[in-house]
Amino acid sequence: DGGITQSPKYLFRKEGQNVTLSCEQNLNHDAMYWYRQDPGQGLRLIYYSQIVNDFQKGDIAEGYSVSREKKESFPLTVTSAQKNPTAFYLCASAGTSGSGFTGELFFGEGSRLTVL
Amino acid sequence: SQQGEEDPQALSIQEGENATMNCSYKTSINNLQWYRQNSGRGLVHLILIRSNEREKHSGRLRVTLDTSKKSSSLLITASRAADTASYFCATVTDSWGKFQFGAGTQVVVTP
């Protein structure tokens, strides 16, 4: 079945360590996104990519890095520079045509990161 | 910054009742979308309404959009316990723009 797969579902990290969250999609979507969700809050955009080898910072990019070497993959690295990394991270993708987005976002099941 | 703001923050109703939640936004939009999130899960798309549309239906869902007031509402009719979830509105400000989410409305439907 087509969809978005995030891994790991749960991750524990010690302070000072970098961690990488995986996001893979087989929907043939050009656009991919990373959001952060804190308890009781909405989603905040970290990074997004509209095409392979290109990505833009979102509203809270500091302390995070991404790459988009393949259309299917958009990994997120949470670096030690991120001061408060404990959160629920959501990856999403969207189809595009020549004139822009074709509709909605498709989300993965999320990765919950806890810093010990 | 968040583009959309949902109201109320939380809503508790009984099965069979209707649930209404609102979303206000600040800038012109290309379209507005509603999503649902079950606890600890990813978001699922419910419905999309374009800026030139005023009302849209999908099953038990009814969405309205008032661009002059920069607001939208989501109505869930005849609620079921399985509708218990958080509901988010998301705005898209141009064809290639970012999706901006509000803080959500937490809905609890009791049997």
Coordinates of N, CA, C and O in Angstrom, one line a residue, chain B:
Chain B
S1 N 4.9 31.4 12.8 CA 3.6 31.9 13.5 C 2.5 31.1 12.9 O 2.5 30.6 11.8
Q2 N 1.4 30.9 13.7 CA 0.3 30.1 13.3 C -0.6 30.9 12.5 O -1.1 32.0 13.0
Q3 N -1.1 30.4 11.4 CA -2.0 31.2 10.6 C -3.5 31.0 11.1 O -4.2 31.9 11.2
G4 N -3.8 29.7 11.4 CA -5.1 29.4 11.8 C -5.3 29.3 13.3 O -4.4 28.8 14.0
E5 N -6.4 29.7 13.8 CA -6.7 29.6 15.3 C -8.0 28.9 15.4 O -9.0 29.4 14.9
E6 N -8.1 27.8 16.1 CA -9.4 27.1 16.2 C -10.0 27.5 17.5 O -9.4 27.9 18.5
D7 N -11.3 27.4 17.5 CA -12.2 27.7 18.6 C -13.4 26.8 18.6 O -14.0 26.6 17.6
P8 N -13.8 26.1 19.7 CA -13.1 26.2 21.0 C -11.9 25.3 21.1 O -11.6 24.6 20.1
Q9 N -11.1 25.4 22.1 CA -9.9 24.6 22.3 C -10.4 23.2 22.6 O -9.7 22.2 22.2
A10 N -11.5 23.0 23.3 CA -12.0 21.7 23.7 C -13.5 21.7 23.6 O -14.1 22.7 23.9
L11 N -14.0 20.5 23.3 CA -15.5 20.4 23.1 C -15.9 19.0 23.6 O -15.3 18.0 23.2
S12 N -16.9 18.9 24.5 CA -17.3 17.6 25.0 C -18.8 17.5 24.7 O -19.6 18.3 25.1
I13 N -19.2 16.5 24.0 CA -20.6 16.3 23.6 C -21.0 14.8 23.8 O -20.1 13.9 24.0
Q14 N -22.3 14.5 23.6 CA -22.8 13.2 23.7 C -23.0 12.6 22.3 O -23.3 13.4 21.4
E15 N -23.0 11.4 22.2 CA -23.3 10.7 20.9 C -24.6 11.2 20.4 O -25.6 11.4 21.1
G16 N -24.6 11.4 19.1 CA -25.9 11.9 18.4 C -25.9 13.4 18.3 O -26.7 13.9 17.4
E17 N -25.2 14.1 19.1 CA -25.2 15.6 19.0 C -24.3 16.0 17.9 O -23.4 15.3 17.4
N18 N -24.5 17.3 17.5 CA -23.6 17.9 16.5 C -22.4 18.6 17.2 O -22.5 19.1 18.3
A19 N -21.3 18.6 16.5 CA -20.1 19.3 17.0 C -19.7 20.3 16.0 O -19.6 20.0 14.8
T20 N -19.5 21.6 16.5 CA -19.1 22.6 15.6 C -17.8 23.3 16.1 O -17.7 23.6 17.3
M21 N -16.9 23.5 15.2 CA -15.7 24.1 15.6 C -15.3 25.2 14.5 O -15.7 25.0 13.4
N22 N -14.6 26.2 14.9 CA -14.3 27.3 14.1 C -12.8 27.5 13.9 O -12.0 27.2 14.8
C23 N -12.5 28.1 12.8 CA -11.1 28.4 12.5 C -11.0 29.8 11.9 O -11.7 30.2 11.0
S24 N -10.2 30.7 12.5 CA -9.9 32.0 12.0 C -8.5 32.1 11.5 O -7.6 31.5 12.0
Y25 N -8.3 32.9 10.4 CA -7.0 33.0 9.9 C -6.7 34.5 9.6 O -7.6 35.3 9.6
K26 N -5.5 34.8 9.2 CA -5.1 36.2 9.1 C -4.9 36.7 7.7 O -5.1 37.9 7.5
T27 N -4.4 35.9 6.8 CA -4.0 36.4 5.5 C -4.8 35.7 4.4 O -5.5 34.7 4.7
S28 N -4.8 36.2 3.2 CA -5.6 35.6 2.1 C -5.1 34.2 1.9 O -3.9 33.9 2.1
I29 N -6.0 33.3 1.5 CA -5.6 31.9 1.3 C -6.0 31.4 -0.1 O -6.8 31.9 -0.7
N30 N -5.3 30.3 -0.4 CA -5.6 29.6 -1.7 C -6.7 28.6 -1.4 O -7.6 28.4 -2.1
N31 N -6.5 27.8 -0.3 CA -7.5 26.9 0.2 C -7.3 26.7 1.7 O -6.3 27.0 2.3
L32 N -8.3 26.1 2.3 CA -8.3 25.7 3.7 C -8.7 24.3 3.9 O -9.6 23.8 3.2
Q33 N -8.0 23.6 4.7 CA -8.2 22.2 4.9 C -8.5 21.8 6.4 O -7.9 22.5 7.3
W34 N -9.2 20.8 6.6 CA -9.4 20.3 8.0 C -8.8 18.9 8.1 O -9.0 18.0 7.1
Y35 N -8.2 18.6 9.2 CA -7.6 17.3 9.5 C -8.0 16.8 10.8 O -8.4 17.6 11.7
R36 N -7.9 15.6 11.0 CA -8.2 14.9 12.2 C -7.0 14.1 12.7 O -6.2 13.6 11.9
Q37 N -6.8 14.1 14.1 CA -5.7 13.4 14.7 C -6.2 12.7 15.9 O -6.7 13.3 16.8
N38 N -6.1 11.3 15.8 CA -6.3 10.5 17.0 C -5.0 10.6 17.9 O -3.9 10.8 17.4
S39 N -5.2 10.4 19.1 CA -4.1 10.6 20.1 C -2.9 9.7 19.7 O -3.0 8.5 19.5
G40 N -1.8 10.4 19.6 CA -0.5 9.7 19.3 C -0.3 9.3 17.9 O 0.6 8.5 17.6
R41 N -1.2 9.7 17.0 CA -1.1 9.2 15.6 C -0.8 10.4 14.7 O -0.8 11.6 15.1
G42 N -0.7 10.1 13.4 CA -0.5 11.1 12.4 C -1.9 11.8 12.1 O -2.9 11.3 12.5
L43 N -1.8 12.9 11.3 CA -3.1 13.6 10.9 C -3.6 12.9 9.7 O -2.9 12.4 8.8
V44 N -5.0 13.0 9.6 CA -5.7 12.4 8.4 C -6.5 13.5 7.8 O -7.2 14.2 8.5
H45 N -6.4 13.7 6.5 CA -7.1 14.8 5.8 C -8.6 14.4 5.8 O -9.0 13.3 5.5
L46 N -9.4 15.5 6.1 CA -10.9 15.3 6.1 C -11.5 15.9 4.8 O -12.3 15.3 4.1
I47 N -11.2 17.2 4.6 CA -11.9 18.0 3.6 C -11.1 19.2 3.2 O -10.4 19.8 4.1
L48 N -11.2 19.6 2.0 CA -10.5 20.8 1.5 C -11.6 21.7 0.9 O -12.5 21.3 0.1
I49 N -11.5 23.0 1.2 CA -12.4 24.0 0.6 C -11.5 25.1 0.0 O -10.6 25.6 0.6
R50 N -11.8 25.4 -1.3 CA -11.0 26.4 -2.0 C -11.5 27.8 -1.7 O -12.7 28.0 -1.2
S51 N -10.7 28.8 -1.9 CA -11.1 30.2 -1.6 C -12.3 30.7 -2.3 O -13.0 31.6 -1.8
N52 N -12.7 30.1 -3.4 CA -13.8 30.6 -4.2 C -15.1 29.7 -3.9 O -16.1 29.9 -4.5
E53 N -15.0 28.8 -2.9 CA -16.1 28.0 -2.5 C -16.6 28.5 -1.1 O -15.8 29.1 -0.3
R54 N -17.9 28.3 -0.9 CA -18.5 28.8 0.4 C -18.9 27.7 1.3 O -19.0 27.8 2.5
E55 N -19.2 26.5 0.7 CA -19.7 25.4 1.5 C -19.3 24.1 0.8 O -19.3 24.0 -0.4
K56 N -19.0 23.1 1.6 CA -18.7 21.8 1.1 C -19.1 20.7 2.1 O -19.1 20.9 3.3
H57 N -19.6 19.6 1.5 CA -20.1 18.5 2.3 C -19.3 17.2 2.0 O -18.9 17.0 0.9
S58 N -19.1 16.4 3.0 CA -18.5 15.1 2.8 C -19.0 14.2 3.9 O -18.6 14.3 5.1
G59 N -20.0 13.3 3.6 CA -20.6 12.5 4.6 C -21.2 13.3 5.7 O -22.1 14.1 5.4
R60 N -20.8 13.0 6.9 CA -21.4 13.8 8.1 C -20.6 15.1 8.3 O -20.9 15.8 9.3
L61 N -19.7 15.5 7.4 CA -19.0 16.7 7.6 C -19.5 17.8 6.7 O -19.9 17.6 5.6
R62 N -19.6 19.0 7.3 CA -20.0 20.2 6.5 C -19.0 21.3 6.9 O -18.8 21.6 8.0
V63 N -18.4 21.9 5.9 CA -17.4 22.9 6.0 C -17.9 24.2 5.3 O -18.4 24.1 4.2
T64 N -17.8 25.3 6.0 CA -18.1 26.6 5.4 C -16.9 27.5 5.4 O -16.0 27.3 6.3
L65 N -16.8 28.4 4.5 CA -15.7 29.3 4.4 C -16.3 30.7 4.1 O -17.0 30.9 3.2
D66 N -15.9 31.7 5.0 CA -16.2 33.1 4.8 C -14.9 33.9 4.6 O -14.3 34.2 5.6
T67 N -14.6 34.1 3.4 CA -13.3 34.8 3.2 C -13.3 36.3 3.6 O -12.3 36.8 3.9
S68 N -14.5 36.9 3.7 CA -14.6 38.3 4.1 C -14.3 38.4 5.6 O -13.7 39.4 6.1
K69 N -14.7 37.3 6.3 CA -14.4 37.3 7.8 C -13.1 36.5 8.1 O -12.7 36.4 9.3
K70 N -12.5 35.9 7.1 CA -11.3 35.1 7.3 C -11.6 34.0 8.3 O -10.9 33.9 9.3
S71 N -12.7 33.2 8.1 CA -13.0 32.2 9.0 C -13.7 31.0 8.3 O -14.2 31.2 7.2
S72 N -13.6 29.9 9.0 CA -14.2 28.6 8.5 C -14.8 27.9 9.7 O -14.3 28.1 10.8
S73 N -15.8 27.1 9.4 CA -16.3 26.2 10.4 C -16.4 24.8 9.9 O -16.6 24.5 8.7
L74 N -16.3 23.9 10.8 CA -16.4 22.4 10.6 C -17.6 21.9 11.5 O -17.5 22.1 12.7
L75 N -18.5 21.3 10.8 CA -19.7 20.7 11.6 C -19.6 19.2 11.4 O -19.6 18.8 10.2
I76 N -19.7 18.5 12.5 CA -19.8 17.1 12.4 C -21.2 16.7 12.9 O -21.5 17.0 14.1
T77 N -22.0 16.2 12.1 CA -23.4 15.9 12.5 C -23.5 14.5 13.1 O -22.7 13.6 12.7
A78 N -24.4 14.3 14.0 CA -24.7 13.0 14.6 C -23.4 12.3 15.1 O -23.1 11.2 14.6
S79 N -22.7 13.0 16.0 CA -21.4 12.5 16.4 C -21.5 11.1 17.0 O -22.5 10.7 17.6
R80 N -20.3 10.4 16.8 CA -20.2 9.1 17.3 C -19.0 9.0 18.3 O -18.1 9.9 18.1
A81 N -18.9 8.1 19.1 CA -17.7 8.0 20.0 C -16.4 7.9 19.2 O -15.4 8.4 19.7
A82 N -16.5 7.3 18.0 CA -15.3 7.2 17.2 C -14.8 8.5 16.6 O -13.7 8.6 16.1
D83 N -15.6 9.6 16.8 CA -15.2 10.9 16.3 C -14.3 11.6 17.3 O -13.8 12.7 17.0
T84 N -14.1 11.0 18.5 CA -13.2 11.6 19.5 C -11.8 11.7 18.9 O -11.2 10.7 18.5
A85 N -11.3 12.9 18.9 CA -10.0 13.2 18.3 C -9.8 14.7 18.4 O -10.6 15.5 18.9
S86 N -8.6 15.1 17.9 CA -8.3 16.5 17.7 C -8.5 16.9 16.3 O -8.1 16.1 15.4
Y87 N -9.1 18.1 16.1 CA -9.3 18.5 14.7 C -8.6 19.8 14.5 O -8.6 20.8 15.3
F88 N -7.9 19.9 13.3 CA -7.0 21.0 13.0 C -7.4 21.6 11.7 O -7.8 20.9 10.7
C89 N -7.4 22.9 11.6 CA -7.5 23.6 10.3 C -6.1 23.9 9.8 O -5.2 24.2 10.6
A90 N -6.0 23.9 8.5 CA -4.7 24.3 7.9 C -4.9 25.2 6.7 O -5.8 24.9 5.9
T91 N -4.2 26.2 6.6 CA -4.4 27.1 5.5 C -3.2 27.0 4.5 O -2.0 26.8 4.9
V92 N -3.5 27.2 3.3 CA -2.4 27.3 2.2 C -2.6 28.6 1.5 O -3.6 28.9 1.0
T93 N -1.5 29.4 1.6 CA -1.6 30.8 1.2 C -1.3 31.0 -0.3 O -1.7 32.0 -0.9
D94 N -0.7 30.1 -1.0 CA -0.6 30.2 -2.5 C -0.3 28.8 -3.0 O -0.2 27.8 -2.3
S95 N -0.3 28.6 -4.3 CA -0.2 27.3 -4.9 C 1.0 26.5 -4.5 O 1.0 25.3 -4.4
W96 N 2.1 27.2 -4.2 CA 3.3 26.5 -3.8 C 3.6 26.8 -2.3 O 4.8 26.7 -1.9
G97 N 2.7 27.4 -1.6 CA 3.0 27.8 -0.2 C 3.0 26.7 0.8 O 2.7 25.6 0.6
K98 N 3.4 27.1 2.0 CA 3.4 26.2 3.1 C 2.0 26.0 3.7 O 1.2 26.9 3.6
F99 N 1.8 24.8 4.3 CA 0.6 24.6 5.0 C 0.9 25.1 6.4 O 1.8 24.8 7.1
Q100 N -0.1 25.9 6.9 CA 0.0 26.5 8.3 C -1.1 25.9 9.1 O -2.3 26.1 8.8
F101 N -0.8 25.3 10.3 CA -1.8 24.7 11.1 C -2.1 25.5 12.3 O -1.3 26.2 12.9
G102 N -3.4 25.4 12.8 CA -3.8 26.0 14.0 C -3.5 25.0 15.2 O -2.9 23.9 15.0
A103 N -3.9 25.4 16.4 CA -3.6 24.6 17.6 C -4.6 23.5 17.8 O -4.4 22.6 18.6
G104 N -5.7 23.5 17.1 CA -6.6 22.4 17.1 C -7.7 22.5 18.2 O -7.6 23.3 19.1
T105 N -8.8 21.7 17.9 CA -9.9 21.6 18.8 C -10.0 20.1 19.3 O -10.1 19.3 18.4
Q106 N -9.9 19.9 20.6 CA -10.0 18.5 21.1 C -11.5 18.2 21.3 O -12.1 18.8 22.1
V107 N -12.0 17.2 20.6 CA -13.4 16.8 20.7 C -13.5 15.5 21.4 O -12.8 14.5 21.0
V108 N -14.3 15.4 22.4 CA -14.6 14.2 23.1 C -16.1 13.9 23.0 O -16.9 14.7 23.3
V109 N -16.4 12.7 22.4 CA -17.8 12.3 22.3 C -18.1 11.1 23.2 O -17.4 10.1 23.1
T110 N -19.0 11.3 24.1 CA -19.2 10.2 25.1 C -20.5 9.5 24.7 O -21.5 10.0 24.2
P111 N -20.4 8.1 24.9 CA -21.6 7.3 24.5 C -22.8 7.6 25.3 O -22.7 8.1 26.5

